[in-house]
Amino acid sequence: MSLISPACRDALQHWLDGLGALAGRSENTLAAYRGDVTEFLSFVTLHHSERQGLSALERVTLSDMRAWMAEQRSAGVGSRSLARKLSAVKSFYRWLAEREGFEPTAVLSTRAPKFTKKLPRPLAEDAARAMIETVEIQSTSDWVAARDVAVVTLLYGCGLRISEALSLTGADAPLPDTIRILGKGDKERIVPVLPAARAAVDRYLRLCPHPQSPDAPLFRGVRGGALNPRAIQGVMAKARMQLGLPATATPHAMRHSFATHLLSAGGDLRSIQELLGHASLSTTQTYTAVDTARLMEVYNRAHPKA
């Protein structure tokens, strides 16, 4: 028997439907929200030894919230993950309270655990170039090697997320000077395409054995279907082992490298924010901390009085 009452399950689904339709949340985000809130509602049921309806959820206390957080901690959930789970629960409760007309103070006033915000882990400029060069020699097939280079070059040269690069279709080829990207939350942005990225994609298209059509994915797997992001993750994992780079040298690190290297070269934050598709400038500002950390590292290593 489900630990969640039908009323709670229906309310959760309505909330998620609204986030998907109105707020444009991605499928991955909705799945994470569903898991987090379902886990919380199941805890409330077990904590009170009975399945909870909507009226019971209105009576959740600060003590209940602390008990849930303690249970999460004992299960090994870290501060960052617990803060994310609490954020999902609060968002659901805020919506539910407005819908059902009750006061959600106990839930909304629960403090998230403090944690040190992780800084992006970009690659150094020479390491980013070496990554692209090494990716090319990981495959014995010329067209697969060209494909992998084209994808990784787009990540680094245009600051794309891997999902954005793999969402390109035959209609986008040959790549123009700028491409229109639909990112997280259906936020649209215009991204300039460097000549090196355009040349890499052109070479892949010349070698690709699968026919291109406007509606088909631009990047293909070996059998002709849409390229799975795990293929790029795998080829980069092999390349970083060969280069002796850390495990943080992932496809997303190429996007971080794009932003950090632009900032180091004098790019302004607002422009970088637009290029990355960040909704908030505060998200982009994390790269200033990365750049400062790098400068301090150089200072401490090189200054005679350091």
PDB file of C-alpha atoms in Angstrom:
ATOM      1  CA  MET A   1       0.000   0.000   0.000  1.00  0.00           C
ATOM      2  CA  SER A   2       1.281   3.476  -0.845  1.00  0.00           C
ATOM      3  CA  LEU A   3       2.420   5.571   2.108  1.00  0.00           C
ATOM      4  CA  ILE A   4       0.863   8.645   0.495  1.00  0.00           C
ATOM      5  CA  SER A   5      -2.884   9.255   0.462  1.00  0.00           C
ATOM      6  CA  PRO A   6      -4.653   9.696  -2.899  1.00  0.00           C
ATOM      7  CA  ALA A   7      -5.403  13.340  -2.036  1.00  0.00           C
ATOM      8  CA  CYS A   8      -1.744  14.091  -1.361  1.00  0.00           C
ATOM      9  CA  ARG A   9      -0.666  12.213  -4.476  1.00  0.00           C
ATOM     10  CA  ASP A  10      -3.138  14.180  -6.605  1.00  0.00           C
ATOM     11  CA  ALA A  11      -2.029  17.489  -5.070  1.00  0.00           C
ATOM     12  CA  LEU A  12       1.607  16.663  -5.772  1.00  0.00           C
ATOM     13  CA  GLN A  13       0.797  15.835  -9.388  1.00  0.00           C
ATOM     14  CA  HIS A  14      -1.167  19.077  -9.857  1.00  0.00           C
ATOM     15  CA  TRP A  15       1.761  21.057  -8.456  1.00  0.00           C
ATOM     16  CA  LEU A  16       4.234  19.337 -10.757  1.00  0.00           C
ATOM     17  CA  ASP A  17       1.932  19.823 -13.759  1.00  0.00           C
ATOM     18  CA  GLY A  18       1.818  23.534 -13.000  1.00  0.00           C
ATOM     19  CA  LEU A  19       5.597  23.767 -12.742  1.00  0.00           C
ATOM     20  CA  GLY A  20       5.989  21.999 -16.059  1.00  0.00           C
ATOM     21  CA  ALA A  21       3.367  23.992 -17.935  1.00  0.00           C
ATOM     22  CA  LEU A  22       3.724  27.457 -16.413  1.00  0.00           C
ATOM     23  CA  ALA A  23       7.262  27.636 -15.031  1.00  0.00           C
ATOM     24  CA  GLY A  24       8.884  25.580 -17.783  1.00  0.00           C
ATOM     25  CA  ARG A  25      10.771  23.272 -15.431  1.00  0.00           C
ATOM     26  CA  SER A  26      12.684  20.485 -17.157  1.00  0.00           C
ATOM     27  CA  GLU A  27      11.744  16.816 -16.877  1.00  0.00           C
ATOM     28  CA  ASN A  28      14.840  16.159 -14.772  1.00  0.00           C
ATOM     29  CA  THR A  29      13.935  18.956 -12.365  1.00  0.00           C
ATOM     30  CA  LEU A  30      10.342  17.730 -12.051  1.00  0.00           C
ATOM     31  CA  ALA A  31      11.540  14.184 -11.388  1.00  0.00           C
ATOM     32  CA  ALA A  32      13.850  15.454  -8.636  1.00  0.00           C
ATOM     33  CA  TYR A  33      11.013  17.493  -7.081  1.00  0.00           C
ATOM     34  CA  ARG A  34       8.692  14.506  -7.203  1.00  0.00           C
ATOM     35  CA  GLY A  35      11.234  12.295  -5.469  1.00  0.00           C
ATOM     36  CA  ASP A  36      12.049  14.853  -2.769  1.00  0.00           C
ATOM     37  CA  VAL A  37       8.442  15.693  -1.878  1.00  0.00           C
ATOM     38  CA  THR A  38       7.290  12.063  -2.075  1.00  0.00           C
ATOM     39  CA  GLU A  39      10.088  11.120   0.318  1.00  0.00           C
ATOM     40  CA  PHE A  40       8.989  13.858   2.738  1.00  0.00           C
ATOM     41  CA  LEU A  41       5.309  12.888   2.593  1.00  0.00           C
ATOM     42  CA  SER A  42       6.242   9.249   3.220  1.00  0.00           C
ATOM     43  CA  PHE A  43       8.270  10.308   6.251  1.00  0.00           C
ATOM     44  CA  VAL A  44       5.322  12.257   7.657  1.00  0.00           C
ATOM     45  CA  THR A  45       3.145   9.150   7.319  1.00  0.00           C
ATOM     46  CA  LEU A  46       5.650   6.943   9.120  1.00  0.00           C
ATOM     47  CA  HIS A  47       6.369   9.608  11.736  1.00  0.00           C
ATOM     48  CA  HIS A  48       2.683   9.779  12.703  1.00  0.00           C
ATOM     49  CA  SER A  49       2.026   6.063  12.093  1.00  0.00           C
ATOM     50  CA  GLU A  50      -0.850   6.735   9.719  1.00  0.00           C
ATOM     51  CA  ARG A  51      -1.356   7.846   6.147  1.00  0.00           C
ATOM     52  CA  GLN A  52      -1.722  11.607   6.007  1.00  0.00           C
ATOM     53  CA  GLY A  53      -4.436  13.448   4.083  1.00  0.00           C
ATOM     54  CA  LEU A  54      -4.243  17.092   3.096  1.00  0.00           C
ATOM     55  CA  SER A  55      -5.754  18.269   6.379  1.00  0.00           C
ATOM     56  CA  ALA A  56      -3.033  16.448   8.302  1.00  0.00           C
ATOM     57  CA  LEU A  57      -0.344  18.157   6.236  1.00  0.00           C
ATOM     58  CA  GLU A  58      -1.654  21.483   7.521  1.00  0.00           C
ATOM     59  CA  ARG A  59      -0.714  20.370  11.046  1.00  0.00           C
ATOM     60  CA  VAL A  60       2.942  19.632  10.323  1.00  0.00           C
ATOM     61  CA  THR A  61       4.997  21.331  13.027  1.00  0.00           C
ATOM     62  CA  LEU A  62       8.508  22.674  13.311  1.00  0.00           C
ATOM     63  CA  SER A  63       9.262  19.630  15.466  1.00  0.00           C
ATOM     64  CA  ASP A  64       8.139  17.374  12.595  1.00  0.00           C
ATOM     65  CA  MET A  65      10.407  19.258  10.212  1.00  0.00           C
ATOM     66  CA  ARG A  66      13.386  18.881  12.555  1.00  0.00           C
ATOM     67  CA  ALA A  67      12.662  15.169  12.912  1.00  0.00           C
ATOM     68  CA  TRP A  68      12.617  14.795   9.116  1.00  0.00           C
ATOM     69  CA  MET A  69      15.896  16.654   8.736  1.00  0.00           C
ATOM     70  CA  ALA A  70      17.484  14.558  11.499  1.00  0.00           C
ATOM     71  CA  GLU A  71      16.305  11.386   9.758  1.00  0.00           C
ATOM     72  CA  GLN A  72      17.833  12.615   6.502  1.00  0.00           C
ATOM     73  CA  ARG A  73      21.107  13.396   8.231  1.00  0.00           C
ATOM     74  CA  SER A  74      21.235   9.941   9.823  1.00  0.00           C
ATOM     75  CA  ALA A  75      20.707   8.447   6.352  1.00  0.00           C
ATOM     76  CA  GLY A  76      23.869  10.202   5.170  1.00  0.00           C
ATOM     77  CA  VAL A  77      22.260  13.052   3.212  1.00  0.00           C
ATOM     78  CA  GLY A  78      24.704  15.953   2.981  1.00  0.00           C
ATOM     79  CA  SER A  79      23.964  19.603   3.689  1.00  0.00           C
ATOM     80  CA  ARG A  80      23.722  20.603   0.035  1.00  0.00           C
ATOM     81  CA  SER A  81      21.321  17.769  -0.844  1.00  0.00           C
ATOM     82  CA  LEU A  82      19.224  18.387   2.255  1.00  0.00           C
ATOM     83  CA  ALA A  83      18.955  22.085   1.405  1.00  0.00           C
ATOM     84  CA  ARG A  84      17.727  21.105  -2.075  1.00  0.00           C
ATOM     85  CA  LYS A  85      15.137  18.697  -0.638  1.00  0.00           C
ATOM     86  CA  LEU A  86      13.921  21.320   1.831  1.00  0.00           C
ATOM     87  CA  SER A  87      13.595  23.861  -0.973  1.00  0.00           C
ATOM     88  CA  ALA A  88      11.361  21.448  -2.924  1.00  0.00           C
ATOM     89  CA  VAL A  89       9.203  20.760   0.147  1.00  0.00           C
ATOM     90  CA  LYS A  90       8.839  24.488   0.855  1.00  0.00           C
ATOM     91  CA  SER A  91       7.867  25.198  -2.741  1.00  0.00           C
ATOM     92  CA  PHE A  92       5.205  22.482  -2.624  1.00  0.00           C
ATOM     93  CA  TYR A  93       3.877  23.736   0.728  1.00  0.00           C
ATOM     94  CA  ARG A  94       3.748  27.325  -0.453  1.00  0.00           C
ATOM     95  CA  TRP A  95       1.582  26.239  -3.381  1.00  0.00           C
ATOM     96  CA  LEU A  96      -0.543  23.893  -1.248  1.00  0.00           C
ATOM     97  CA  ALA A  97      -1.165  26.514   1.446  1.00  0.00           C
ATOM     98  CA  GLU A  98      -2.388  29.021  -1.117  1.00  0.00           C
ATOM     99  CA  ARG A  99      -4.625  26.393  -2.705  1.00  0.00           C
ATOM    100  CA  GLU A 100      -6.050  25.011   0.554  1.00  0.00           C
ATOM    101  CA  GLY A 101      -6.011  28.233   2.563  1.00  0.00           C
ATOM    102  CA  PHE A 102      -3.837  27.340   5.534  1.00  0.00           C
ATOM    103  CA  GLU A 103      -0.788  28.883   7.200  1.00  0.00           C
ATOM    104  CA  PRO A 104       2.477  27.106   6.213  1.00  0.00           C
ATOM    105  CA  THR A 105       4.746  28.989   8.641  1.00  0.00           C
ATOM    106  CA  ALA A 106       6.145  25.874  10.345  1.00  0.00           C
ATOM    107  CA  VAL A 107       7.444  24.508   7.066  1.00  0.00           C
ATOM    108  CA  LEU A 108       8.514  27.768   5.460  1.00  0.00           C
ATOM    109  CA  SER A 109      10.377  28.958   8.581  1.00  0.00           C
ATOM    110  CA  THR A 110      12.518  25.799   8.725  1.00  0.00           C
ATOM    111  CA  ARG A 111      16.123  26.822   8.214  1.00  0.00           C
ATOM    112  CA  ALA A 112      18.177  25.129   5.564  1.00  0.00           C
ATOM    113  CA  PRO A 113      21.511  23.675   6.687  1.00  0.00           C
ATOM    114  CA  LYS A 114      24.514  25.830   5.950  1.00  0.00           C
ATOM    115  CA  PHE A 115      27.018  24.620   3.418  1.00  0.00           C
ATOM    116  CA  THR A 116      29.965  26.003   1.526  1.00  0.00           C
ATOM    117  CA  LYS A 117      28.935  26.773  -2.002  1.00  0.00           C
ATOM    118  CA  LYS A 118      31.078  24.851  -4.461  1.00  0.00           C
ATOM    119  CA  LEU A 119      32.855  26.933  -7.039  1.00  0.00           C
ATOM    120  CA  PRO A 120      32.850  25.867 -10.684  1.00  0.00           C
ATOM    121  CA  ARG A 121      35.870  23.759 -11.635  1.00  0.00           C
ATOM    122  CA  PRO A 122      37.098  25.053 -15.004  1.00  0.00           C
ATOM    123  CA  LEU A 123      40.086  23.703 -16.887  1.00  0.00           C
ATOM    124  CA  ALA A 124      43.137  25.800 -17.554  1.00  0.00           C
ATOM    125  CA  GLU A 125      43.304  27.143 -21.111  1.00  0.00           C
ATOM    126  CA  ASP A 126      46.029  24.720 -22.189  1.00  0.00           C
ATOM    127  CA  ALA A 127      44.153  21.817 -20.566  1.00  0.00           C
ATOM    128  CA  ALA A 128      40.950  22.739 -22.417  1.00  0.00           C
ATOM    129  CA  ARG A 129      42.824  22.749 -25.723  1.00  0.00           C
ATOM    130  CA  ALA A 130      44.538  19.474 -24.841  1.00  0.00           C
ATOM    131  CA  MET A 131      41.172  17.925 -23.975  1.00  0.00           C
ATOM    132  CA  ILE A 132      39.786  18.689 -27.434  1.00  0.00           C
ATOM    133  CA  GLU A 133      42.939  17.372 -29.122  1.00  0.00           C
ATOM    134  CA  THR A 134      42.938  14.176 -27.032  1.00  0.00           C
ATOM    135  CA  VAL A 135      39.239  13.494 -27.548  1.00  0.00           C
ATOM    136  CA  GLU A 136      39.982  13.228 -31.264  1.00  0.00           C
ATOM    137  CA  ILE A 137      42.307  10.249 -30.843  1.00  0.00           C
ATOM    138  CA  GLN A 138      39.990   8.217 -28.583  1.00  0.00           C
ATOM    139  CA  SER A 139      38.058   6.676 -31.491  1.00  0.00           C
ATOM    140  CA  THR A 140      39.316   4.515 -34.339  1.00  0.00           C
ATOM    141  CA  SER A 141      36.477   5.789 -36.540  1.00  0.00           C
ATOM    142  CA  ASP A 142      37.211   9.088 -38.268  1.00  0.00           C
ATOM    143  CA  TRP A 143      33.599  10.258 -38.270  1.00  0.00           C
ATOM    144  CA  VAL A 144      33.053   9.410 -34.589  1.00  0.00           C
ATOM    145  CA  ALA A 145      36.269  11.237 -33.683  1.00  0.00           C
ATOM    146  CA  ALA A 146      35.105  14.263 -35.706  1.00  0.00           C
ATOM    147  CA  ARG A 147      31.708  14.117 -34.002  1.00  0.00           C
ATOM    148  CA  ASP A 148      33.198  14.044 -30.510  1.00  0.00           C
ATOM    149  CA  VAL A 149      35.530  16.933 -31.301  1.00  0.00           C
ATOM    150  CA  ALA A 150      32.617  18.955 -32.708  1.00  0.00           C
ATOM    151  CA  VAL A 151      30.502  18.445 -29.578  1.00  0.00           C
ATOM    152  CA  VAL A 152      33.298  19.249 -27.115  1.00  0.00           C
ATOM    153  CA  THR A 153      34.307  22.290 -29.181  1.00  0.00           C
ATOM    154  CA  LEU A 154      30.731  23.589 -28.965  1.00  0.00           C
ATOM    155  CA  LEU A 155      30.755  23.147 -25.185  1.00  0.00           C
ATOM    156  CA  TYR A 156      33.978  25.117 -24.826  1.00  0.00           C
ATOM    157  CA  GLY A 157      33.648  27.513 -27.752  1.00  0.00           C
ATOM    158  CA  CYS A 158      29.999  28.473 -27.222  1.00  0.00           C
ATOM    159  CA  GLY A 159      29.427  27.700 -23.531  1.00  0.00           C
ATOM    160  CA  LEU A 160      26.644  25.221 -24.275  1.00  0.00           C
ATOM    161  CA  ARG A 161      25.320  22.638 -21.868  1.00  0.00           C
ATOM    162  CA  ILE A 162      25.719  19.145 -23.278  1.00  0.00           C
ATOM    163  CA  SER A 163      21.926  18.824 -23.530  1.00  0.00           C
ATOM    164  CA  GLU A 164      21.838  22.038 -25.588  1.00  0.00           C
ATOM    165  CA  ALA A 165      24.562  20.862 -27.969  1.00  0.00           C
ATOM    166  CA  LEU A 166      22.822  17.524 -28.490  1.00  0.00           C
ATOM    167  CA  SER A 167      19.458  19.237 -29.070  1.00  0.00           C
ATOM    168  CA  LEU A 168      20.728  20.778 -32.314  1.00  0.00           C
ATOM    169  CA  THR A 169      19.105  19.370 -35.439  1.00  0.00           C
ATOM    170  CA  GLY A 170      19.888  19.129 -39.121  1.00  0.00           C
ATOM    171  CA  ALA A 171      18.012  22.406 -39.590  1.00  0.00           C
ATOM    172  CA  ASP A 172      20.819  24.160 -37.667  1.00  0.00           C
ATOM    173  CA  ALA A 173      23.497  23.023 -40.136  1.00  0.00           C
ATOM    174  CA  PRO A 174      25.661  24.418 -41.479  1.00  0.00           C
ATOM    175  CA  LEU A 175      26.057  26.501 -38.331  1.00  0.00           C
ATOM    176  CA  PRO A 176      25.530  30.237 -38.939  1.00  0.00           C
ATOM    177  CA  ASP A 177      27.398  33.038 -37.176  1.00  0.00           C
ATOM    178  CA  THR A 178      24.922  32.831 -34.287  1.00  0.00           C
ATOM    179  CA  ILE A 179      22.604  30.082 -33.088  1.00  0.00           C
ATOM    180  CA  ARG A 180      19.400  30.306 -31.105  1.00  0.00           C
ATOM    181  CA  ILE A 181      19.519  28.083 -28.006  1.00  0.00           C
ATOM    182  CA  LEU A 182      16.569  27.101 -25.817  1.00  0.00           C
ATOM    183  CA  GLY A 183      18.034  26.502 -22.363  1.00  0.00           C
ATOM    184  CA  LYS A 184      16.763  25.781 -18.877  1.00  0.00           C
ATOM    185  CA  GLY A 185      13.264  27.023 -18.129  1.00  0.00           C
ATOM    186  CA  ASP A 186      12.735  27.536 -21.878  1.00  0.00           C
ATOM    187  CA  LYS A 187      14.978  30.606 -21.647  1.00  0.00           C
ATOM    188  CA  GLU A 188      16.067  31.532 -25.153  1.00  0.00           C
ATOM    189  CA  ARG A 189      19.435  33.067 -25.948  1.00  0.00           C
ATOM    190  CA  ILE A 190      21.540  33.923 -28.983  1.00  0.00           C
ATOM    191  CA  VAL A 191      25.056  32.475 -28.951  1.00  0.00           C
ATOM    192  CA  PRO A 192      27.882  33.458 -31.347  1.00  0.00           C
ATOM    193  CA  VAL A 193      29.567  30.530 -33.099  1.00  0.00           C
ATOM    194  CA  LEU A 194      33.345  30.661 -33.288  1.00  0.00           C
ATOM    195  CA  PRO A 195      34.931  29.754 -36.635  1.00  0.00           C
ATOM    196  CA  ALA A 196      36.704  26.811 -34.928  1.00  0.00           C
ATOM    197  CA  ALA A 197      33.359  25.413 -33.745  1.00  0.00           C
ATOM    198  CA  ARG A 198      31.767  25.884 -37.171  1.00  0.00           C
ATOM    199  CA  ALA A 199      34.740  24.183 -38.857  1.00  0.00           C
ATOM    200  CA  ALA A 200      34.577  21.254 -36.411  1.00  0.00           C
ATOM    201  CA  VAL A 201      30.858  20.727 -37.108  1.00  0.00           C
ATOM    202  CA  ASP A 202      31.409  21.047 -40.880  1.00  0.00           C
ATOM    203  CA  ARG A 203      34.104  18.358 -40.762  1.00  0.00           C
ATOM    204  CA  TYR A 204      31.816  16.053 -38.786  1.00  0.00           C
ATOM    205  CA  LEU A 205      29.012  16.553 -41.306  1.00  0.00           C
ATOM    206  CA  ARG A 206      31.316  15.713 -44.218  1.00  0.00           C
ATOM    207  CA  LEU A 207      32.375  12.440 -42.570  1.00  0.00           C
ATOM    208  CA  CYS A 208      29.086  11.386 -40.953  1.00  0.00           C
ATOM    209  CA  PRO A 209      27.687   8.307 -42.780  1.00  0.00           C
ATOM    210  CA  HIS A 210      24.106   8.965 -41.713  1.00  0.00           C
ATOM    211  CA  PRO A 211      21.930  11.200 -43.928  1.00  0.00           C
ATOM    212  CA  GLN A 212      20.992  14.548 -42.443  1.00  0.00           C
ATOM    213  CA  SER A 213      17.470  15.911 -42.429  1.00  0.00           C
ATOM    214  CA  PRO A 214      16.068  19.089 -40.859  1.00  0.00           C
ATOM    215  CA  ASP A 215      14.112  17.208 -38.176  1.00  0.00           C
ATOM    216  CA  ALA A 216      16.807  14.669 -37.290  1.00  0.00           C
ATOM    217  CA  PRO A 217      19.379  15.186 -34.514  1.00  0.00           C
ATOM    218  CA  LEU A 218      22.535  16.858 -35.765  1.00  0.00           C
ATOM    219  CA  PHE A 219      24.763  14.576 -33.716  1.00  0.00           C
ATOM    220  CA  ARG A 220      24.238  10.850 -34.258  1.00  0.00           C
ATOM    221  CA  GLY A 221      25.153   7.726 -32.410  1.00  0.00           C
ATOM    222  CA  VAL A 222      26.983   4.908 -34.170  1.00  0.00           C
ATOM    223  CA  ARG A 223      23.685   3.303 -35.246  1.00  0.00           C
ATOM    224  CA  GLY A 224      22.215   6.567 -36.481  1.00  0.00           C
ATOM    225  CA  GLY A 225      20.017   7.480 -33.541  1.00  0.00           C
ATOM    226  CA  ALA A 226      20.368  10.557 -31.364  1.00  0.00           C
ATOM    227  CA  LEU A 227      23.760  10.759 -29.672  1.00  0.00           C
ATOM    228  CA  ASN A 228      23.568   9.816 -25.992  1.00  0.00           C
ATOM    229  CA  PRO A 229      25.335  12.282 -23.671  1.00  0.00           C
ATOM    230  CA  ARG A 230      26.990   9.321 -21.940  1.00  0.00           C
ATOM    231  CA  ALA A 231      29.069   8.796 -25.083  1.00  0.00           C
ATOM    232  CA  ILE A 232      30.623  12.248 -24.702  1.00  0.00           C
ATOM    233  CA  GLN A 233      31.024  11.790 -20.951  1.00  0.00           C
ATOM    234  CA  GLY A 234      32.818   8.513 -21.630  1.00  0.00           C
ATOM    235  CA  VAL A 235      35.196   9.858 -24.259  1.00  0.00           C
ATOM    236  CA  MET A 236      36.084  12.813 -22.011  1.00  0.00           C
ATOM    237  CA  ALA A 237      36.695  10.454 -19.092  1.00  0.00           C
ATOM    238  CA  LYS A 238      39.212   8.528 -21.201  1.00  0.00           C
ATOM    239  CA  ALA A 239      40.853  11.754 -22.342  1.00  0.00           C
ATOM    240  CA  ARG A 240      41.203  13.189 -18.833  1.00  0.00           C
ATOM    241  CA  MET A 241      42.806   9.942 -17.607  1.00  0.00           C
ATOM    242  CA  GLN A 242      45.288  10.155 -20.463  1.00  0.00           C
ATOM    243  CA  LEU A 243      46.028  13.797 -19.653  1.00  0.00           C
ATOM    244  CA  GLY A 244      46.159  13.275 -15.883  1.00  0.00           C
ATOM    245  CA  LEU A 245      43.292  15.706 -15.270  1.00  0.00           C
ATOM    246  CA  PRO A 246      40.970  15.448 -12.241  1.00  0.00           C
ATOM    247  CA  ALA A 247      37.529  13.824 -12.275  1.00  0.00           C
ATOM    248  CA  THR A 248      36.009  17.329 -12.437  1.00  0.00           C
ATOM    249  CA  ALA A 249      37.123  17.580 -16.094  1.00  0.00           C
ATOM    250  CA  THR A 250      33.641  16.737 -17.383  1.00  0.00           C
ATOM    251  CA  PRO A 251      31.584  18.058 -20.309  1.00  0.00           C
ATOM    252  CA  HIS A 252      30.084  20.695 -18.002  1.00  0.00           C
ATOM    253  CA  ALA A 253      33.583  21.797 -17.004  1.00  0.00           C
ATOM    254  CA  MET A 254      34.092  22.905 -20.617  1.00  0.00           C
ATOM    255  CA  ARG A 255      31.165  25.310 -20.180  1.00  0.00           C
ATOM    256  CA  HIS A 256      32.718  26.546 -16.926  1.00  0.00           C
ATOM    257  CA  SER A 257      36.011  26.998 -18.766  1.00  0.00           C
ATOM    258  CA  PHE A 258      34.279  29.038 -21.471  1.00  0.00           C
ATOM    259  CA  ALA A 259      32.946  31.483 -18.863  1.00  0.00           C
ATOM    260  CA  THR A 260      36.094  31.678 -16.759  1.00  0.00           C
ATOM    261  CA  HIS A 261      38.401  32.239 -19.725  1.00  0.00           C
ATOM    262  CA  LEU A 262      36.124  34.961 -21.098  1.00  0.00           C
ATOM    263  CA  LEU A 263      36.170  36.689 -17.713  1.00  0.00           C
ATOM    264  CA  SER A 264      39.956  36.399 -17.491  1.00  0.00           C
ATOM    265  CA  ALA A 265      40.252  37.995 -20.926  1.00  0.00           C
ATOM    266  CA  GLY A 266      38.198  41.013 -19.838  1.00  0.00           C
ATOM    267  CA  GLY A 267      34.640  39.917 -20.650  1.00  0.00           C
ATOM    268  CA  ASP A 268      31.969  41.676 -18.592  1.00  0.00           C
ATOM    269  CA  LEU A 269      29.606  39.737 -16.349  1.00  0.00           C
ATOM    270  CA  ARG A 270      26.404  40.887 -18.034  1.00  0.00           C
ATOM    271  CA  SER A 271      27.568  39.664 -21.428  1.00  0.00           C
ATOM    272  CA  ILE A 272      28.741  36.346 -19.981  1.00  0.00           C
ATOM    273  CA  GLN A 273      25.390  35.995 -18.211  1.00  0.00           C
ATOM    274  CA  GLU A 274      23.605  36.353 -21.541  1.00  0.00           C
ATOM    275  CA  LEU A 275      25.924  33.920 -23.283  1.00  0.00           C
ATOM    276  CA  LEU A 276      25.425  31.284 -20.581  1.00  0.00           C
ATOM    277  CA  GLY A 277      21.685  31.832 -20.302  1.00  0.00           C
ATOM    278  CA  HIS A 278      21.730  32.422 -16.545  1.00  0.00           C
ATOM    279  CA  ALA A 279      18.477  33.839 -15.213  1.00  0.00           C
ATOM    280  CA  SER A 280      20.291  35.614 -12.380  1.00  0.00           C
ATOM    281  CA  LEU A 281      23.532  37.574 -12.439  1.00  0.00           C
ATOM    282  CA  SER A 282      24.389  36.103  -9.022  1.00  0.00           C
ATOM    283  CA  THR A 283      24.845  32.719 -10.714  1.00  0.00           C
ATOM    284  CA  THR A 284      27.340  34.201 -13.153  1.00  0.00           C
ATOM    285  CA  GLN A 285      29.151  36.030 -10.342  1.00  0.00           C
ATOM    286  CA  THR A 286      30.468  32.710  -9.021  1.00  0.00           C
ATOM    287  CA  TYR A 287      33.005  32.921 -11.831  1.00  0.00           C
ATOM    288  CA  THR A 288      34.499  36.066 -10.309  1.00  0.00           C
ATOM    289  CA  ALA A 289      35.303  34.002  -7.217  1.00  0.00           C
ATOM    290  CA  VAL A 290      36.955  31.388  -9.435  1.00  0.00           C
ATOM    291  CA  ASP A 291      39.050  34.046 -11.133  1.00  0.00           C
ATOM    292  CA  THR A 292      40.029  35.627  -7.789  1.00  0.00           C
ATOM    293  CA  ALA A 293      40.990  32.215  -6.416  1.00  0.00           C
ATOM    294  CA  ARG A 294      43.182  31.604  -9.468  1.00  0.00           C
ATOM    295  CA  LEU A 295      44.863  35.001  -9.110  1.00  0.00           C
ATOM    296  CA  MET A 296      45.567  34.364  -5.422  1.00  0.00           C
ATOM    297  CA  GLU A 297      47.060  30.986  -6.270  1.00  0.00           C
ATOM    298  CA  VAL A 298      49.420  32.636  -8.765  1.00  0.00           C
ATOM    299  CA  TYR A 299      50.224  35.383  -6.248  1.00  0.00           C
ATOM    300  CA  ASN A 300      51.041  32.931  -3.456  1.00  0.00           C
ATOM    301  CA  ARG A 301      53.153  30.799  -5.742  1.00  0.00           C
ATOM    302  CA  ALA A 302      55.060  33.592  -7.488  1.00  0.00           C
ATOM    303  CA  HIS A 303      55.351  36.603  -5.175  1.00  0.00           C
ATOM    304  CA  PRO A 304      58.678  36.693  -3.291  1.00  0.00           C
ATOM    305  CA  LYS A 305      56.950  37.850  -0.090  1.00  0.00           C
ATOM    306  CA  ALA A 306      54.009  35.419  -0.324  1.00  0.00           C
TER     307      ALA A 306
END
